[in-house]
Short mmCIF file of C-alpha atoms in Angstrom, two decimals:
data_model
loop_
_atom_site.label_atom_id
_atom_site.label_comp_id
_atom_site.label_asym_id
_atom_site.label_seq_id
_atom_site.Cartn_x
_atom_site.Cartn_y
_atom_site.Cartn_z
CA UNK A 1 16.95 -15.31 -5.47
CA UNK A 2 15.71 -16.41 -2.05
CA UNK A 3 12.07 -16.10 -1.05
CA UNK A 4 13.03 -13.65 1.67
CA UNK A 5 15.97 -11.27 2.06
CA UNK A 6 17.01 -8.97 4.88
CA UNK A 7 17.38 -5.37 3.74
CA UNK A 8 20.94 -4.29 2.97
CA UNK A 9 22.12 -1.42 5.18
CA UNK A 10 23.47 0.32 2.07
CA UNK A 11 19.89 1.09 1.00
CA UNK A 12 19.34 3.31 4.04
CA UNK A 13 21.74 6.22 3.60
CA UNK A 14 21.70 10.00 3.61
CA UNK A 15 23.05 12.97 5.51
CA UNK A 16 24.60 12.07 8.85
CA UNK A 17 23.99 13.76 12.18
CA UNK A 18 24.58 13.12 15.85
CA UNK A 19 20.87 13.33 16.71
CA UNK A 20 19.16 10.88 14.36
CA UNK A 21 17.83 13.76 12.27
CA UNK A 22 17.20 11.50 9.27
CA UNK A 23 15.17 8.31 8.89
CA UNK A 24 18.16 6.22 7.83
CA UNK A 25 19.57 6.94 11.30
CA UNK A 26 16.27 6.00 12.95
CA UNK A 27 15.55 2.68 11.25
CA UNK A 28 16.54 -0.72 12.66
CA UNK A 29 17.02 -3.60 10.22
CA UNK A 30 15.58 -6.96 11.29
CA UNK A 31 16.21 -10.35 9.69
CA UNK A 32 12.94 -12.28 9.92
CA UNK A 33 14.67 -15.53 9.01
CA UNK A 34 16.91 -15.25 12.08
CA UNK A 35 14.83 -13.45 14.68
CA UNK A 36 11.33 -13.65 16.09
CA UNK A 37 9.18 -10.57 15.72
CA UNK A 38 8.86 -8.93 19.10
CA UNK A 39 6.26 -6.73 20.72
CA UNK A 40 7.67 -3.20 20.98
CA UNK A 41 7.27 -1.22 24.17
CA UNK A 42 6.25 1.91 22.27
CA UNK A 43 4.57 2.95 19.03
CA UNK A 44 6.32 1.17 16.14
CA UNK A 45 6.18 0.86 12.35
CA UNK A 46 7.19 -2.14 10.26
CA UNK A 47 8.53 -1.63 6.72
CA UNK A 48 8.14 -4.75 4.57
CA UNK A 49 8.91 -5.14 0.87
CA UNK A 50 7.17 -7.22 -1.81
CA UNK A 51 9.54 -7.77 -4.74
CA UNK A 52 7.20 -9.15 -7.36
CA UNK A 53 6.19 -8.09 -10.85
CA UNK A 54 4.90 -11.48 -11.99
CA UNK A 55 1.33 -10.23 -11.64
CA UNK A 56 2.16 -7.21 -13.79
CA UNK A 57 3.67 -9.48 -16.44
CA UNK A 58 0.53 -11.65 -16.46
CA UNK A 59 -1.58 -8.50 -16.76
CA UNK A 60 0.41 -7.35 -19.82
CA UNK A 61 2.02 -4.44 -17.99
CA UNK A 62 5.58 -3.13 -17.98
CA UNK A 63 7.73 -5.28 -15.72
CA UNK A 64 10.25 -3.77 -13.32
CA UNK A 65 8.16 -3.33 -10.16
CA UNK A 66 10.12 -6.09 -8.41
CA UNK A 67 12.81 -3.46 -7.84
CA UNK A 68 10.28 -1.02 -6.39
CA UNK A 69 10.73 -1.67 -2.65
CA UNK A 70 14.43 -0.88 -2.62
CA UNK A 71 13.94 2.23 -4.77
CA UNK A 72 11.48 3.59 -2.20
CA UNK A 73 13.80 2.70 0.70
CA UNK A 74 16.64 4.68 -0.86
CA UNK A 75 14.50 7.83 -0.97
CA UNK A 76 12.80 7.28 2.40
CA UNK A 77 16.07 7.03 4.28
CA UNK A 78 17.16 10.48 3.12
CA UNK A 79 14.08 12.22 4.56
CA UNK A 80 14.08 14.07 7.90
CA UNK A 81 13.11 12.24 11.06
CA UNK A 82 10.47 14.04 13.12
CA UNK A 83 9.25 10.92 14.91
CA UNK A 84 9.13 10.88 18.69
CA UNK A 85 12.26 9.58 20.37
CA UNK A 86 10.32 6.63 21.74
CA UNK A 87 8.72 5.71 18.40
CA UNK A 88 10.44 2.83 16.65
CA UNK A 89 10.93 2.23 12.93
CA UNK A 90 11.86 -1.25 11.75
CA UNK A 91 12.65 -2.65 8.33
CA UNK A 92 11.77 -6.34 8.20
CA UNK A 93 13.22 -7.03 4.76
CA UNK A 94 11.55 -8.14 1.54
CA UNK A 95 9.48 -11.09 0.39
CA UNK A 96 10.55 -12.15 -3.11
CA UNK A 97 8.58 -13.90 -5.82
CA UNK A 98 10.68 -16.90 -6.79
CA UNK A 99 10.37 -18.67 -10.15
CA UNK A 100 7.20 -16.77 -11.01
CA UNK A 101 5.28 -18.29 -8.08
CA UNK A 102 3.22 -15.22 -7.21
CA UNK A 103 0.74 -17.21 -5.15
CA UNK A 104 3.51 -18.43 -2.86
CA UNK A 105 4.77 -14.85 -2.43
CA UNK A 106 1.24 -13.75 -1.51
CA UNK A 107 0.93 -16.53 1.06
CA UNK A 108 4.27 -15.53 2.57
CA UNK A 109 3.11 -11.91 2.61
CA UNK A 110 -0.12 -12.84 4.40
CA UNK A 111 1.71 -14.85 7.05
CA UNK A 112 4.21 -12.06 7.65
CA UNK A 113 1.57 -9.31 7.87
CA UNK A 114 -0.38 -11.39 10.35
CA UNK A 115 2.80 -11.88 12.35
CA UNK A 116 3.61 -8.16 12.39
CA UNK A 117 0.10 -7.15 13.43
CA UNK A 118 0.11 -9.71 16.22
CA UNK A 119 3.19 -7.94 17.59
CA UNK A 120 1.41 -4.59 17.71
CA UNK A 121 3.31 -3.13 14.76
CA UNK A 122 1.81 -0.93 12.02
CA UNK A 123 2.82 -2.47 8.67
CA UNK A 124 3.91 -0.21 5.82
CA UNK A 125 4.33 -2.39 2.73
CA UNK A 126 6.36 -1.49 -0.37
CA UNK A 127 5.55 -2.96 -3.79
CA UNK A 128 5.86 -4.49 -6.21
CA UNK A 129 2.79 -5.09 -8.35
CA UNK A 130 -0.70 -4.43 -7.02
CA UNK A 131 -1.13 -8.16 -6.49
CA UNK A 132 0.45 -7.23 -3.14
CA UNK A 133 -3.11 -6.33 -2.11
CA UNK A 134 -4.43 -9.89 -1.98
CA UNK A 135 -1.68 -11.22 0.30
CA UNK A 136 -1.80 -8.05 2.39
CA UNK A 137 -5.56 -8.26 2.91
CA UNK A 138 -5.42 -11.97 3.76
CA UNK A 139 -2.86 -11.24 6.46
CA UNK A 140 -5.08 -8.56 7.97
CA UNK A 141 -8.14 -10.81 7.82
CA UNK A 142 -6.28 -13.70 9.45
CA UNK A 143 -5.23 -11.38 12.25
CA UNK A 144 -8.52 -9.62 13.04
CA UNK A 145 -10.74 -12.67 12.45
CA UNK A 146 -14.25 -12.75 11.02
CA UNK A 147 -15.89 -10.68 13.76
CA UNK A 148 -14.40 -7.39 12.55
CA UNK A 149 -15.37 -5.55 9.37
CA UNK A 150 -12.45 -4.57 7.17
CA UNK A 151 -12.85 -1.81 4.62
CA UNK A 152 -10.47 -1.21 1.73
CA UNK A 153 -9.66 2.26 0.40
CA UNK A 154 -7.76 2.15 -2.87
CA UNK A 155 -6.20 5.25 -4.43
CA UNK A 156 -6.10 4.05 -8.02
CA UNK A 157 -7.07 4.62 -11.63
CA UNK A 158 -8.15 0.97 -11.87
CA UNK A 159 -10.77 -1.09 -10.07
CA UNK A 160 -8.49 -4.17 -10.26
CA UNK A 161 -11.61 -6.33 -10.33
CA UNK A 162 -10.67 -8.54 -13.26
CA UNK A 163 -11.84 -12.12 -12.92
CA UNK A 164 -9.27 -14.57 -11.57
CA UNK A 165 -11.03 -17.57 -13.14
CA UNK A 166 -8.18 -18.06 -15.60
CA UNK A 167 -5.49 -17.12 -13.08
CA UNK A 168 -4.63 -14.21 -10.85
CA UNK A 169 -2.54 -11.16 -11.72
CA UNK A 170 -2.04 -7.53 -10.67
CA UNK A 171 -5.52 -6.69 -11.96
CA UNK A 172 -7.44 -9.31 -9.95
CA UNK A 173 -6.70 -8.78 -6.21
CA UNK A 174 -9.95 -7.10 -5.20
CA UNK A 175 -12.04 -9.56 -7.19
CA UNK A 176 -10.25 -12.33 -5.30
CA UNK A 177 -11.00 -10.62 -2.00
CA UNK A 178 -14.66 -10.24 -3.00
CA UNK A 179 -14.81 -13.95 -3.86
CA UNK A 180 -13.28 -14.86 -0.50
CA UNK A 181 -15.87 -12.72 1.26
CA UNK A 182 -18.64 -14.80 -0.34
CA UNK A 183 -17.38 -17.89 1.50
CA UNK A 184 -17.55 -16.20 4.91
CA UNK A 185 -19.86 -13.90 6.81
CA UNK A 186 -17.67 -10.93 5.82
CA UNK A 187 -19.03 -8.27 3.51
CA UNK A 188 -16.93 -6.78 0.72
CA UNK A 189 -16.37 -3.11 1.58
CA UNK A 190 -14.35 -1.36 -1.09
CA UNK A 191 -13.91 2.34 -1.91
CA UNK A 192 -11.87 3.41 -4.96
CA UNK A 193 -10.63 6.97 -5.36
CA UNK A 194 -9.53 8.26 -8.77
CA UNK A 195 -11.16 5.75 -11.11
CA UNK A 196 -10.69 6.60 -14.80
CA UNK A 197 -13.04 5.66 -17.62
CA UNK A 198 -10.07 5.29 -19.96
CA UNK A 199 -8.51 2.72 -17.62
CA UNK A 200 -11.49 0.40 -17.01
CA UNK A 201 -13.63 -1.40 -19.58
CA UNK A 202 -17.41 -1.77 -19.43
CA UNK A 203 -17.23 -5.21 -17.84
CA UNK A 204 -15.18 -3.84 -14.94
CA UNK A 205 -17.81 -1.16 -14.29
CA UNK A 206 -20.49 -3.86 -14.36
CA UNK A 207 -18.49 -5.95 -11.87
CA UNK A 208 -18.06 -2.92 -9.61
CA UNK A 209 -21.81 -2.27 -9.70
CA UNK A 210 -22.61 -5.91 -8.98
CA UNK A 211 -20.25 -5.93 -5.99
CA UNK A 212 -21.63 -2.56 -4.77
CA UNK A 213 -18.23 -0.90 -4.95
CA UNK A 214 -18.11 2.76 -3.95
CA UNK A 215 -15.92 4.98 -6.10
CA UNK A 216 -15.13 8.57 -6.96
CA UNK A 217 -14.11 9.12 -10.59
CA UNK A 218 -10.87 10.85 -11.40
CA UNK A 219 -12.55 13.95 -12.85
CA UNK A 220 -14.10 14.55 -9.41
CA UNK A 221 -11.11 13.46 -7.33
CA UNK A 222 -9.52 16.87 -6.99
CA UNK A 223 -8.89 19.43 -4.29
CA UNK A 224 -11.83 21.69 -5.11
CA UNK A 225 -14.18 18.78 -4.30
CA UNK A 226 -12.53 18.01 -0.95
CA UNK A 227 -15.70 18.59 1.08
CA UNK A 228 -17.68 16.08 -1.00
CA UNK A 229 -14.81 13.59 -0.96
CA UNK A 230 -14.36 13.94 2.79
CA UNK A 231 -18.04 13.20 3.37
CA UNK A 232 -17.87 10.07 1.19
CA UNK A 233 -14.73 8.79 2.92
CA UNK A 234 -16.09 9.59 6.39
CA UNK A 235 -19.34 7.78 5.58
CA UNK A 236 -17.37 4.74 4.42
CA UNK A 237 -15.17 4.74 7.52
CA UNK A 238 -18.20 4.87 9.81
CA UNK A 239 -19.37 1.49 8.49
CA UNK A 240 -16.17 -0.48 9.24
CA UNK A 241 -13.93 -1.47 12.14
CA UNK A 242 -10.57 -1.35 10.34
CA UNK A 243 -9.41 0.18 7.08
CA UNK A 244 -6.68 -1.20 4.85
CA UNK A 245 -5.26 1.58 2.67
CA UNK A 246 -3.55 0.85 -0.62
CA UNK A 247 -1.98 3.47 -2.88
CA UNK A 248 -1.37 2.48 -6.49
CA UNK A 249 1.19 4.91 -7.85
CA UNK A 250 -0.19 4.55 -11.38
CA UNK A 251 -3.26 6.45 -10.20
CA UNK A 252 -1.15 9.62 -10.14
CA UNK A 253 -0.60 11.61 -13.29
CA UNK A 254 2.67 10.64 -14.96
CA UNK A 255 3.67 14.26 -14.38
CA UNK A 256 4.17 13.15 -10.77
CA UNK A 257 4.70 9.39 -11.17
CA UNK A 258 6.31 8.31 -14.46
CA UNK A 259 7.91 5.24 -12.86
CA UNK A 260 4.94 2.89 -12.81
CA UNK A 261 3.73 -0.15 -14.71
CA UNK A 262 0.84 1.68 -16.43
CA UNK A 263 1.61 5.39 -16.69
CA UNK A 264 -0.89 8.03 -17.83
CA UNK A 265 -0.88 11.84 -17.81
CA UNK A 266 -4.57 11.80 -16.86
CA UNK A 267 -4.18 10.77 -13.21
CA UNK A 268 -4.67 12.66 -9.96
CA UNK A 269 -2.31 14.94 -8.02
CA UNK A 270 -0.51 14.36 -4.69
CA UNK A 271 -2.29 17.17 -2.83
CA UNK A 272 -5.73 15.52 -2.84
CA UNK A 273 -4.22 12.20 -1.75
CA UNK A 274 -2.51 13.81 1.24
CA UNK A 275 -5.73 15.56 2.27
CA UNK A 276 -7.75 12.33 2.11
CA UNK A 277 -5.04 10.41 3.95
CA UNK A 278 -5.42 12.96 6.71
CA UNK A 279 -9.15 12.17 6.95
CA UNK A 280 -8.44 8.44 7.05
CA UNK A 281 -5.68 8.69 9.64
CA UNK A 282 -7.78 10.98 11.86
CA UNK A 283 -10.31 8.15 12.20
CA UNK A 284 -7.58 6.01 13.82
CA UNK A 285 -9.01 3.02 11.94
CA UNK A 286 -6.13 2.41 9.54
CA UNK A 287 -4.62 -0.95 10.39
CA UNK A 288 -2.09 -1.21 7.56
CA UNK A 289 -0.95 0.49 4.34
CA UNK A 290 0.87 -0.37 1.13
CA UNK A 291 2.26 1.57 -1.82
CA UNK A 292 2.16 -0.44 -5.05
CA UNK A 293 3.40 -0.42 -8.66
CA UNK A 294 6.68 1.43 -8.07
CA UNK A 295 8.70 0.72 -11.21
CA UNK A 296 12.18 2.32 -11.10
CA UNK A 297 12.95 1.11 -14.63
CA UNK A 298 10.75 3.90 -16.01
CA UNK A 299 11.31 6.55 -13.33
CA UNK A 300 12.76 9.99 -14.11
CA UNK A 301 15.17 11.56 -11.64
CA UNK A 302 13.76 9.15 -8.99
CA UNK A 303 10.61 11.26 -9.04
CA UNK A 304 8.14 8.44 -8.41
CA UNK A 305 10.27 6.90 -5.67
CA UNK A 306 10.46 10.31 -4.00
CA UNK A 307 6.67 10.66 -4.22
CA UNK A 308 6.17 7.23 -2.63
CA UNK A 309 8.69 8.03 0.11
CA UNK A 310 7.06 11.39 0.83
CA UNK A 311 3.62 9.79 1.15
CA UNK A 312 4.98 7.22 3.59
CA UNK A 313 6.81 9.97 5.48
CA UNK A 314 3.49 11.83 5.78
CA UNK A 315 1.66 8.75 7.08
CA UNK A 316 4.37 7.86 9.61
CA UNK A 317 4.40 11.30 11.14
CA UNK A 318 0.65 11.80 11.17
CA UNK A 319 0.17 8.52 13.06
CA UNK A 320 3.03 9.35 15.38
CA UNK A 321 1.38 12.61 16.40
CA UNK A 322 -1.87 10.94 17.41
#
């Protein structure tokens, strides 16, 4: 398997029309190994895959997330296209983890994200294990520089703050980011939504406290608490210049997302995530987004892939309407 592959056109299929009524008719496939990224004349989105489950394997999870990006593409292409005629949607292919070299894949991800942002594109990344977050963040940081404050909002059951002293994995990305922040003038700004006590040990809570991580536990992350959640998210957004949003699909209840690396029936529901995404997007501070831990090996009736595609569809159209 090559380190990078252009997306096959067969992944973007669905109903056909004469008016680009579906996203598979809207998307343009770009081969990054053959073409330079260009600056679009209008609003534009950049789909980029991260085919890697090495971090999940190292973290003792269920492998299969390397096939996640293409599973999401298949569902996304079938959805209706309500984007403005002038808005552009590009698929820039997938970065692959070759021979278990996750660190190399993360470096390639960082370089590509930086490249996309420099061309005035909004990246939408498809994972792949949650180790996507470290490469993704590094790309954003390299682009905006050290003068801007980046905040991270993570929809997740897990803090993913495990120590990377003995090696990195899908459970270490935000610890790695926090460690990087110590070597610069950047502060570590991290908000987790949906944290579960049955998914994080005592040491992880201690690490979160030490790093001054903000979080809302899963038993409070529900629609009836929307006003409180909105205030917390708005307060967080007011303290930063840009927000990187990451959605770990294993944060959802397995009733909605069975196809993940660490499934649980105790997760949150899609409605609260959509409402909070609306708050985030209304701030116009979101610089980039990823959806992680899609594992088609354990999906049922493509339910999880459809959830991921619907969330991305929501984000694309909300940004397009701004």
